[in-house]
Short mmCIF file of C-alpha atoms in Angstrom, two decimals:
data_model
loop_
_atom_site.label_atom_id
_atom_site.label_comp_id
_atom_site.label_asym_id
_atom_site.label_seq_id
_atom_site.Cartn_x
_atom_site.Cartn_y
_atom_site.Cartn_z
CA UNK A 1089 -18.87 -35.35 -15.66
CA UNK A 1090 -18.04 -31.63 -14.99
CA UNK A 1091 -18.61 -31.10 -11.26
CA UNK A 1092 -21.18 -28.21 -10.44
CA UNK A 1093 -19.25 -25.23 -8.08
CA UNK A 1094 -22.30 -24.96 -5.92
CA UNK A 1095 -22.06 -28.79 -5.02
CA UNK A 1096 -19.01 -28.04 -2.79
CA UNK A 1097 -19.55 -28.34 0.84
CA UNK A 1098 -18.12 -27.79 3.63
CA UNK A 1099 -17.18 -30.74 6.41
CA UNK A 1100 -15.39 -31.27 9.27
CA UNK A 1101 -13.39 -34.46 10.12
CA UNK A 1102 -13.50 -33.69 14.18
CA UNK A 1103 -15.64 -30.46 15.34
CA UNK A 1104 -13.16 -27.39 15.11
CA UNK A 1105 -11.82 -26.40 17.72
CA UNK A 1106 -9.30 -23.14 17.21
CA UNK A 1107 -10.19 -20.18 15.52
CA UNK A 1108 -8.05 -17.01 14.30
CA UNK A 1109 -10.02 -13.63 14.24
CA UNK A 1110 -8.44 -11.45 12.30
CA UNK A 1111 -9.53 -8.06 12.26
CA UNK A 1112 -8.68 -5.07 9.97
CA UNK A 1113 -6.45 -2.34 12.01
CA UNK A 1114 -6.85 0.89 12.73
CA UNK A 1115 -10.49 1.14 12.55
CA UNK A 1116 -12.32 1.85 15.65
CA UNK A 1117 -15.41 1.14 13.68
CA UNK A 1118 -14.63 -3.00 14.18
CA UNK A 1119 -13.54 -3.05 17.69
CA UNK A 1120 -17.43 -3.55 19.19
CA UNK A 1121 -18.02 -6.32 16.64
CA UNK A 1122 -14.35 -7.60 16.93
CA UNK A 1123 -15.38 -8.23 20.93
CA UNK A 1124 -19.11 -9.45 20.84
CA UNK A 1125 -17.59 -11.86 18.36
CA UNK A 1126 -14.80 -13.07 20.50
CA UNK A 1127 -17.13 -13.56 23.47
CA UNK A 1128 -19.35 -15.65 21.68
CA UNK A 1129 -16.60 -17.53 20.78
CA UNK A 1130 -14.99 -18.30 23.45
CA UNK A 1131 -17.84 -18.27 26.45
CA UNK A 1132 -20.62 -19.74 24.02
CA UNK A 1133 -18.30 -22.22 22.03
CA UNK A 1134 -15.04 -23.10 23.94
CA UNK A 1135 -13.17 -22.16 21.40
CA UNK A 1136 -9.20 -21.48 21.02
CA UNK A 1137 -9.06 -17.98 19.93
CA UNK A 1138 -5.59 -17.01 17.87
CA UNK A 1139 -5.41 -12.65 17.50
CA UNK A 1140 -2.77 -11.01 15.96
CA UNK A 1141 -0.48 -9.34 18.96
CA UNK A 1142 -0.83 -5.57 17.34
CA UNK A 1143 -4.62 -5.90 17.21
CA UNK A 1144 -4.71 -6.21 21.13
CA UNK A 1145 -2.19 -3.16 21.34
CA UNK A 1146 -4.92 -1.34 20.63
CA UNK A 1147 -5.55 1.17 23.39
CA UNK A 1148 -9.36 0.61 23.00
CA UNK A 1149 -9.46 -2.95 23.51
CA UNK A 1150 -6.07 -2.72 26.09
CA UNK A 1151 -7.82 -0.33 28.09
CA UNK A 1152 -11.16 -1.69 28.05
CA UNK A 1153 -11.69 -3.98 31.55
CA UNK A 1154 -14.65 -5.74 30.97
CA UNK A 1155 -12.70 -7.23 27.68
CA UNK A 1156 -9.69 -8.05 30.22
CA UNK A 1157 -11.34 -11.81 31.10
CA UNK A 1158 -11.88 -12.76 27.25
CA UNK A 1159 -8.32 -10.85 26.33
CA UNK A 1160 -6.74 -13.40 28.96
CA UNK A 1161 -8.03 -16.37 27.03
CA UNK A 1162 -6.72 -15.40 23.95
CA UNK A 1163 -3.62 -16.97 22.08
CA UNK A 1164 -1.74 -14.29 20.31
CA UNK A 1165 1.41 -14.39 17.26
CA UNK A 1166 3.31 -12.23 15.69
CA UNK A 1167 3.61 -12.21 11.77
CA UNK A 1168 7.10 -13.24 10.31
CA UNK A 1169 7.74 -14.48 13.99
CA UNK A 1170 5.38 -16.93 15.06
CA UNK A 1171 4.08 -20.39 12.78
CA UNK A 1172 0.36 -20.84 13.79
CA UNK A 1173 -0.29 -22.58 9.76
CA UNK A 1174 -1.00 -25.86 11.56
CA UNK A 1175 -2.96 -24.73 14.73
CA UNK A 1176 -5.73 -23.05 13.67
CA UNK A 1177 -9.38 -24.98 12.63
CA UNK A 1178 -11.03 -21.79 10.42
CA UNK A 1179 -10.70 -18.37 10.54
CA UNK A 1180 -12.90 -15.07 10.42
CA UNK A 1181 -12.10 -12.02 9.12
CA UNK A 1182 -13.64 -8.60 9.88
CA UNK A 1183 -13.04 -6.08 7.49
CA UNK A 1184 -12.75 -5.99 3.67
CA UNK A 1185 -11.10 -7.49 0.91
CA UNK A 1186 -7.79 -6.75 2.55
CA UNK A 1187 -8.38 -8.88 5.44
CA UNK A 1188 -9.02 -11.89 3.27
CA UNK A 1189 -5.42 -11.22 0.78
CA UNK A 1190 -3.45 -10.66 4.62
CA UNK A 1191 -5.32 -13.86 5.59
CA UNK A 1192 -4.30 -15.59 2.62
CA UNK A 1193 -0.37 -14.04 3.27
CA UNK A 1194 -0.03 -15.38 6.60
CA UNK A 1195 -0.73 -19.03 5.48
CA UNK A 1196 2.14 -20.06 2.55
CA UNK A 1197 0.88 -24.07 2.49
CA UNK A 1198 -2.48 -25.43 3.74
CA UNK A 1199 -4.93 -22.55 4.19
CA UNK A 1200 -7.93 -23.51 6.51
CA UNK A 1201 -11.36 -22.30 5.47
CA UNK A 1202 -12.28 -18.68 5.89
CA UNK A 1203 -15.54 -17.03 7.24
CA UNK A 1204 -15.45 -13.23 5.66
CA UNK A 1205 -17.93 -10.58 7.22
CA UNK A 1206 -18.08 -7.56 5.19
CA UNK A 1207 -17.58 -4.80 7.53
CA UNK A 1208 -14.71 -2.44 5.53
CA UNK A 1209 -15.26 -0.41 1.96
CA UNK A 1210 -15.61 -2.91 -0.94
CA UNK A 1211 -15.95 -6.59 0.13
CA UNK A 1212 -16.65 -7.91 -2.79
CA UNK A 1213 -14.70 -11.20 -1.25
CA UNK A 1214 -16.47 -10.27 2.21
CA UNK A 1215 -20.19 -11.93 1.77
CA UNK A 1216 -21.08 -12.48 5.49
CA UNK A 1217 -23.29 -9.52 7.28
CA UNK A 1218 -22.69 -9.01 10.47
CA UNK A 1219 -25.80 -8.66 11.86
CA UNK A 1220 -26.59 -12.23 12.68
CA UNK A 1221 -23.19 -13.36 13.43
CA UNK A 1222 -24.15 -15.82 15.98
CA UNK A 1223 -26.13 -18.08 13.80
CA UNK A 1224 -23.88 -17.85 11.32
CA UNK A 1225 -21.11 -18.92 12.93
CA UNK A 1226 -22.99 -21.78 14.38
CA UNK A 1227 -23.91 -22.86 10.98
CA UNK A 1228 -19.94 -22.78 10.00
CA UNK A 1229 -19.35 -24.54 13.39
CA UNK A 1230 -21.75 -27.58 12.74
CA UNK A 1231 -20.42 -27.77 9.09
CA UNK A 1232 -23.42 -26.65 7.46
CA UNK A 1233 -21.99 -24.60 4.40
CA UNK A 1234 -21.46 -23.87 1.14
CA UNK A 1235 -17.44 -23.68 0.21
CA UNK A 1236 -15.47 -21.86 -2.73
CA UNK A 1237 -12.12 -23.43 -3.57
CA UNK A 1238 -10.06 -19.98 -4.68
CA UNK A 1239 -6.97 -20.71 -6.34
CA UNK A 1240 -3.70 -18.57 -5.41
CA UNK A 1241 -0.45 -18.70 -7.42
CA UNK A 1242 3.13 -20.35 -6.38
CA UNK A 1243 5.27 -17.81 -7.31
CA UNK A 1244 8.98 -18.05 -7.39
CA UNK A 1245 11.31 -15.10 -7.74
CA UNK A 1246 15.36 -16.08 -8.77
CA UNK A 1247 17.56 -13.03 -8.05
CA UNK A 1248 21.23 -12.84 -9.20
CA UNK A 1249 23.37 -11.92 -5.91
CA UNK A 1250 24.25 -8.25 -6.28
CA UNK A 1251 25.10 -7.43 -2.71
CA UNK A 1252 29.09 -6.93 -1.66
CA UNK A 1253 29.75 -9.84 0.82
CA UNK A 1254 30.65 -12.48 -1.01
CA UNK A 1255 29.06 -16.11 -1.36
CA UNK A 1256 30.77 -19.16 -1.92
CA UNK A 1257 29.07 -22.56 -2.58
CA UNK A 1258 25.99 -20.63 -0.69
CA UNK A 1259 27.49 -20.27 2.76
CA UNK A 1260 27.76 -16.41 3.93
CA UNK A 1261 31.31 -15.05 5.36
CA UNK A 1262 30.36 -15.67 9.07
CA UNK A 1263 29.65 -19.64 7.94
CA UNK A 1264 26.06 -19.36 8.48
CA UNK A 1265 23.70 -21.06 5.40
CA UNK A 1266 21.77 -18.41 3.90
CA UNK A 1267 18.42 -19.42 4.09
CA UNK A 1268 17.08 -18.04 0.72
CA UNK A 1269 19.82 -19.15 -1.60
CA UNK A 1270 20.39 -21.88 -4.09
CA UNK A 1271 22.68 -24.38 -4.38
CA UNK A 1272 24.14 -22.36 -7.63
CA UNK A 1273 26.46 -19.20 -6.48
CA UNK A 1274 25.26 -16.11 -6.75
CA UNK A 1275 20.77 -17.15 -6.76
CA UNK A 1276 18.63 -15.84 -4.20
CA UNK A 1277 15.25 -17.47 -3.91
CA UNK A 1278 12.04 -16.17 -3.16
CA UNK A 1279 8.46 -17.56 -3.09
CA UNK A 1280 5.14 -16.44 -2.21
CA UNK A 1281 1.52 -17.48 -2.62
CA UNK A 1282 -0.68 -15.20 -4.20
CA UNK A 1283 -4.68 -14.98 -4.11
CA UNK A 1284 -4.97 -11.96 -6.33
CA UNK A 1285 -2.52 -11.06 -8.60
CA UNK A 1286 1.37 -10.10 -9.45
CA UNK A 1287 2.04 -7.10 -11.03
CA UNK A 1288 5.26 -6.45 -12.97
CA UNK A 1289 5.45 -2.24 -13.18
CA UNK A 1290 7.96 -0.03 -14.31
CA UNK A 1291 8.24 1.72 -11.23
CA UNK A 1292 9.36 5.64 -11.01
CA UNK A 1293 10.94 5.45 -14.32
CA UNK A 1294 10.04 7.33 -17.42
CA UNK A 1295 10.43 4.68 -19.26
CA UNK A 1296 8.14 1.78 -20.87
CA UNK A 1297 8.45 -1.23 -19.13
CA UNK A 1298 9.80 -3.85 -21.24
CA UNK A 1299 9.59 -7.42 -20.32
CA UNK A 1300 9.51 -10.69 -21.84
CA UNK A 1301 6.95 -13.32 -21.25
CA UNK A 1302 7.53 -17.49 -21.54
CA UNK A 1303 4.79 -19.71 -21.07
CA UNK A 1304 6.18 -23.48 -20.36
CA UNK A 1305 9.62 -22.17 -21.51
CA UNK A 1306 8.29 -20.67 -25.42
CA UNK A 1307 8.51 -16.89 -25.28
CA UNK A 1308 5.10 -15.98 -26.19
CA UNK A 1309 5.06 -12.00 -25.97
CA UNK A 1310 7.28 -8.89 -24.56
CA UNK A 1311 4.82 -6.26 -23.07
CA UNK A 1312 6.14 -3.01 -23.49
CA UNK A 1313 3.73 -0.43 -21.98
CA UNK A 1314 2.80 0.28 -18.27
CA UNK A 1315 3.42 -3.27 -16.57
CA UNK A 1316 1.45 -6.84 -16.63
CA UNK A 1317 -1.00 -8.40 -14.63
CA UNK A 1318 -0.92 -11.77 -14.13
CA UNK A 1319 -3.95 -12.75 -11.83
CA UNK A 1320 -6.01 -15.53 -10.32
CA UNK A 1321 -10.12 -15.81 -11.19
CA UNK A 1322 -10.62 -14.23 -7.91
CA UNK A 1323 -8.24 -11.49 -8.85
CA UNK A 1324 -9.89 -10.57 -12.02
CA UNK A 1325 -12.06 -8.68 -10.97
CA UNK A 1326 -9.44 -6.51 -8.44
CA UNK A 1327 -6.50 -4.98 -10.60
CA UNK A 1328 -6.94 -6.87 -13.67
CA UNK A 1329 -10.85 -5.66 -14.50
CA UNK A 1330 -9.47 -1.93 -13.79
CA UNK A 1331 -7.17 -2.48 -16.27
CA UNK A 1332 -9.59 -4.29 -18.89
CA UNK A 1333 -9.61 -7.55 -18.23
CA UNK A 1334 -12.56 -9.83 -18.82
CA UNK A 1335 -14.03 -11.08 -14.89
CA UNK A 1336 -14.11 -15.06 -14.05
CA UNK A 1337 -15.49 -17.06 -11.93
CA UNK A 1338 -13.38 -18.56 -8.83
CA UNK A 1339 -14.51 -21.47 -10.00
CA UNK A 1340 -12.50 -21.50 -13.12
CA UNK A 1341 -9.04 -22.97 -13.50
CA UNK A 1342 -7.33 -20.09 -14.98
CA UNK A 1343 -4.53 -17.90 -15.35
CA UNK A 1344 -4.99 -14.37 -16.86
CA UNK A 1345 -2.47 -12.10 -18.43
CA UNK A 1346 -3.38 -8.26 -18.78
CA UNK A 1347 -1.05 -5.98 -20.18
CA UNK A 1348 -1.26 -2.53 -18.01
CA UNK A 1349 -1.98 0.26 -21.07
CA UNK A 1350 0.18 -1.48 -23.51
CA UNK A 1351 2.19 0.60 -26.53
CA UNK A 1352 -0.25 -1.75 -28.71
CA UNK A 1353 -3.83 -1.56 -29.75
CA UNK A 1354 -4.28 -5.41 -30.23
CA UNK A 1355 -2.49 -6.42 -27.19
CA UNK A 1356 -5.76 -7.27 -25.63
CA UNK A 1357 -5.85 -9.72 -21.84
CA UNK A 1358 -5.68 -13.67 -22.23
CA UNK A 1359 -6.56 -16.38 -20.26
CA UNK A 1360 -4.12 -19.17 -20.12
CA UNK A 1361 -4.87 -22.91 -18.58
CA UNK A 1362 -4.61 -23.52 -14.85
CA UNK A 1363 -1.13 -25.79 -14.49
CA UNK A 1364 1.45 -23.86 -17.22
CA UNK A 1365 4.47 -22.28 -16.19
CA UNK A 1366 4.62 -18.90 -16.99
CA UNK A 1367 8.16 -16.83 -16.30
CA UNK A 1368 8.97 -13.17 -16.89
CA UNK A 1369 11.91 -11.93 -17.31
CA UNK A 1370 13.36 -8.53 -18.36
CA UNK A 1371 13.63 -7.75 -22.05
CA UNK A 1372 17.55 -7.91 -22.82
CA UNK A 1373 17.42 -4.31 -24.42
CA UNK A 1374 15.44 -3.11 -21.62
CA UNK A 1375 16.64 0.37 -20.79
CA UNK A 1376 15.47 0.54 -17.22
CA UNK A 1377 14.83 -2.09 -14.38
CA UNK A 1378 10.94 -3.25 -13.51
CA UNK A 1379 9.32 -3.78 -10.07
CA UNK A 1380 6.74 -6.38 -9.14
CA UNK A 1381 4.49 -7.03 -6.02
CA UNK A 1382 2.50 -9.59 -4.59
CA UNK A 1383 -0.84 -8.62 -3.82
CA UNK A 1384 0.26 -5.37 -3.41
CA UNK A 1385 2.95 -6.55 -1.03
CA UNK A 1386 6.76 -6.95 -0.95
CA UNK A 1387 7.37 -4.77 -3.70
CA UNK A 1388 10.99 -5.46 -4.83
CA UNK A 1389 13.13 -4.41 -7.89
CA UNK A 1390 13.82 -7.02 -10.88
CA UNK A 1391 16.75 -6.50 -12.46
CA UNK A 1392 18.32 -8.45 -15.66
CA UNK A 1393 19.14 -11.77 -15.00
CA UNK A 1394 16.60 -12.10 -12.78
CA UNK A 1395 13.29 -13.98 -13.65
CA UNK A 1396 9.72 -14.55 -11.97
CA UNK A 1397 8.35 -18.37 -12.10
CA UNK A 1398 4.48 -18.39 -11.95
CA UNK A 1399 2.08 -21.30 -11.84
CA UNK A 1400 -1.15 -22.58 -9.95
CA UNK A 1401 -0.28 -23.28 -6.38
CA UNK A 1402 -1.84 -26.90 -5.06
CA UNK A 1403 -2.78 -24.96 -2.23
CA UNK A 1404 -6.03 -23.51 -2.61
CA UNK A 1405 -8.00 -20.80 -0.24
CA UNK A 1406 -11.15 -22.36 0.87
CA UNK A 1407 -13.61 -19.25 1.07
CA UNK A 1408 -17.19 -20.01 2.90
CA UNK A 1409 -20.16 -18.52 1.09
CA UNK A 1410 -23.20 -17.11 2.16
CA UNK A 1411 -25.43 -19.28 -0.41
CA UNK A 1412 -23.58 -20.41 -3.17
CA UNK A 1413 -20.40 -19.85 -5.26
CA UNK A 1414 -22.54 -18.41 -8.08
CA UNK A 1415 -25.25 -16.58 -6.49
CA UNK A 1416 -22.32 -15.16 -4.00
CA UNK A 1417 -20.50 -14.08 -6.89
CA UNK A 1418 -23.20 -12.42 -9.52
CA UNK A 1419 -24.31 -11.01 -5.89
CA UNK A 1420 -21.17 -9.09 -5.38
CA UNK A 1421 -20.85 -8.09 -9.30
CA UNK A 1422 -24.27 -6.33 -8.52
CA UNK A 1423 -23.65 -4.50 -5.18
CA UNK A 1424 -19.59 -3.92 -5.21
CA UNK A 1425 -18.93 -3.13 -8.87
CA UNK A 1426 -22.78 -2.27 -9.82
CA UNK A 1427 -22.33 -4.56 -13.22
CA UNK A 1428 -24.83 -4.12 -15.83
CA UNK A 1429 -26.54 -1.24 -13.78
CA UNK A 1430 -28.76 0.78 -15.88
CA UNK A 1431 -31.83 2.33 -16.43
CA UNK A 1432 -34.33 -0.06 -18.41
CA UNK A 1433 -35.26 1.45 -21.88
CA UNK A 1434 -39.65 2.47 -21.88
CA UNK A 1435 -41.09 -0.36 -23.48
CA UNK A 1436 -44.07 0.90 -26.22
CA UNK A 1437 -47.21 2.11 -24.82
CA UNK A 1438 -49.96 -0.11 -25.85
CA UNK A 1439 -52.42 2.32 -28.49
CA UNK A 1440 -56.13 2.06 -27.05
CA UNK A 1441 -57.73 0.54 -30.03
CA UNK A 1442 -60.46 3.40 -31.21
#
């Protein structure tokens, strides 16, 4: 029995309690929304409000006193600083896209479910209006919603130790356990979960990129040209579909591969099962390092002997709809990226019969 995606629903064990707003910076555009929302919140609803501690340092809401009362209430973090990833019920994001991929950054296990209102450039993730905010939180609130499991990526990233203090048995000179390092000498470890994509580039170098590609530990491909994508369903239709790609459904369980303008005319995208192991690593002859990035954050060189690990992460991004998981999605194929748009070809004109 293959489930159907719009039969997923949203339900709460115990009524939620804590909420984190998060609200897209610099954009004075959000700040009357960003308050009528938080007011409704926590004077209608009771509810634990988390904010960001740079989106109250905003001189517009800092100086604003009749915000001062709500502001009080408020339980702020930091990013990189504070943990919130197990104190927070759902959270709503006001903005675009963006605010959804920093949403998605700040939680790197469990992600609770997100409300999106579309209120920056795109938001083709983003399928909440504004307008009737109030009844659509309530809705969310009472459980009474449609939910879209989006899968993100587990990446890991293995870097040979290059730097000039020196690491034995993976203790640092001043004795203190490194906290990124591996039990081998000389590995750094990295990981990060990704809703989009990763992109492997060449970076400022004139040269191709040249990289090799393993899927479960068989090298399947080196992409020499521009860079690869290697994306989520809910990042194929971001970088990836820019770059040619074919556009899935979140729904899917998938893994796509896109070369970025390959030296190749047959080197065209493939999708690859949910649950393999892909790695990239650079080429042996490679004349020049590569960079990657993780939706479009912590860009870092790769250098050889280093490697990427990519596979589906178990945890998930639970994205509330606005209907349905496919009429959400054909919906913002319409209005964000106008698919299919054309004008309709005359059909004949009937002849009057003489």
């Amino acid at each position: 029995h293959i489930q159907d995606p719009a039969s997923q629903r949203l339900t709460w064990n115990k009524p939620p309690k804590s909420v984190l707003v998060i609200k897209k910076i610099r954009d004075a555009s959000l700040l009357q929304p960003f308050k009528e929302l938080c007011v409704y919140l926590t004077e209608e609803n009771n509810m634990i409000v988390y904010v960001e501690k740079k989106v109250l340092e905003d001189p517009a809401i800092a100086n604003d006193e009749n915000f001062g009362p709500v502001k009080k209430k408020f339980c702020t973090f930091r990013e990189d600083y504070d943990d919130i990833s197990n104190q927070i019920d759902f959270i709503i994001c006001l903005g675009g896209d963006g605010t959804l991929l920093y949403a998605s950054s700040l939680f790197q296990g469990s992600v609770p479910p997100v409300m999106a209102f579309h209120l920056g450039s795109l938001g083709f993730l983003t399928p909440f209006n504004f307008e009737n905010f109030q009844s659509q939180v309530t809705q969310v609130i009472e459980g009474n919603a449609a939910l879209v499991l989006r899968s993100r990526l587990k990446v890991k990233v293995v870097k040979e130790h290059r730097d000039k203090s020196t690491v034995q048995n993976g203790i640092e000179e001043n004795g203190v356990v490194s906290a990124n390092l591996e039990k081998e000498v000389g590995k750094q470890i990295m990981q990060y979960q990704v809703l989009n994509e990763v992109v492997v580039d060449r970076g400022p170098s004139s040269y191709l990129s040249n990289v090799d590609v393993f899927l479960d530990g068989h090298l399947i491909t080196t992409v020499q040209g521009d860079g690869v994508i290697v994306s989520t369903p809910t990042g194929s239709t971001a970088y990836a579909a820019a770059a040619g790609a074919s556009m899935i459904h979140p729904n899917v369980p998938a893994i796509m591969i896109t070369p970025i303008c390959p030296h190749s005319l047959s080197f065209r995208p493939i999708v690859v099962p949910a649950g393999v192991e892909l790695k990239i690593m650079l080429s042996p002859d490679a004349r020049n390092t590569a960079w990657v990035s993780f939706d479009g954050r912590k860009r870092q060189e790769i250098c050889h002997g280093d490697s990427i690990s990519i596979t589906t992460s178990c945890y998930p991004l639970p994205s509330i709809c606005f209907r349905d998981p496919v009429s959400d999605w054909f919906e913002s194929l319409a209005e964000c990226l106008h698919w299919n748009v054309r004008k309709k070809q005359n059909n004949f004109a009937v002849e009057e019969e003489e």
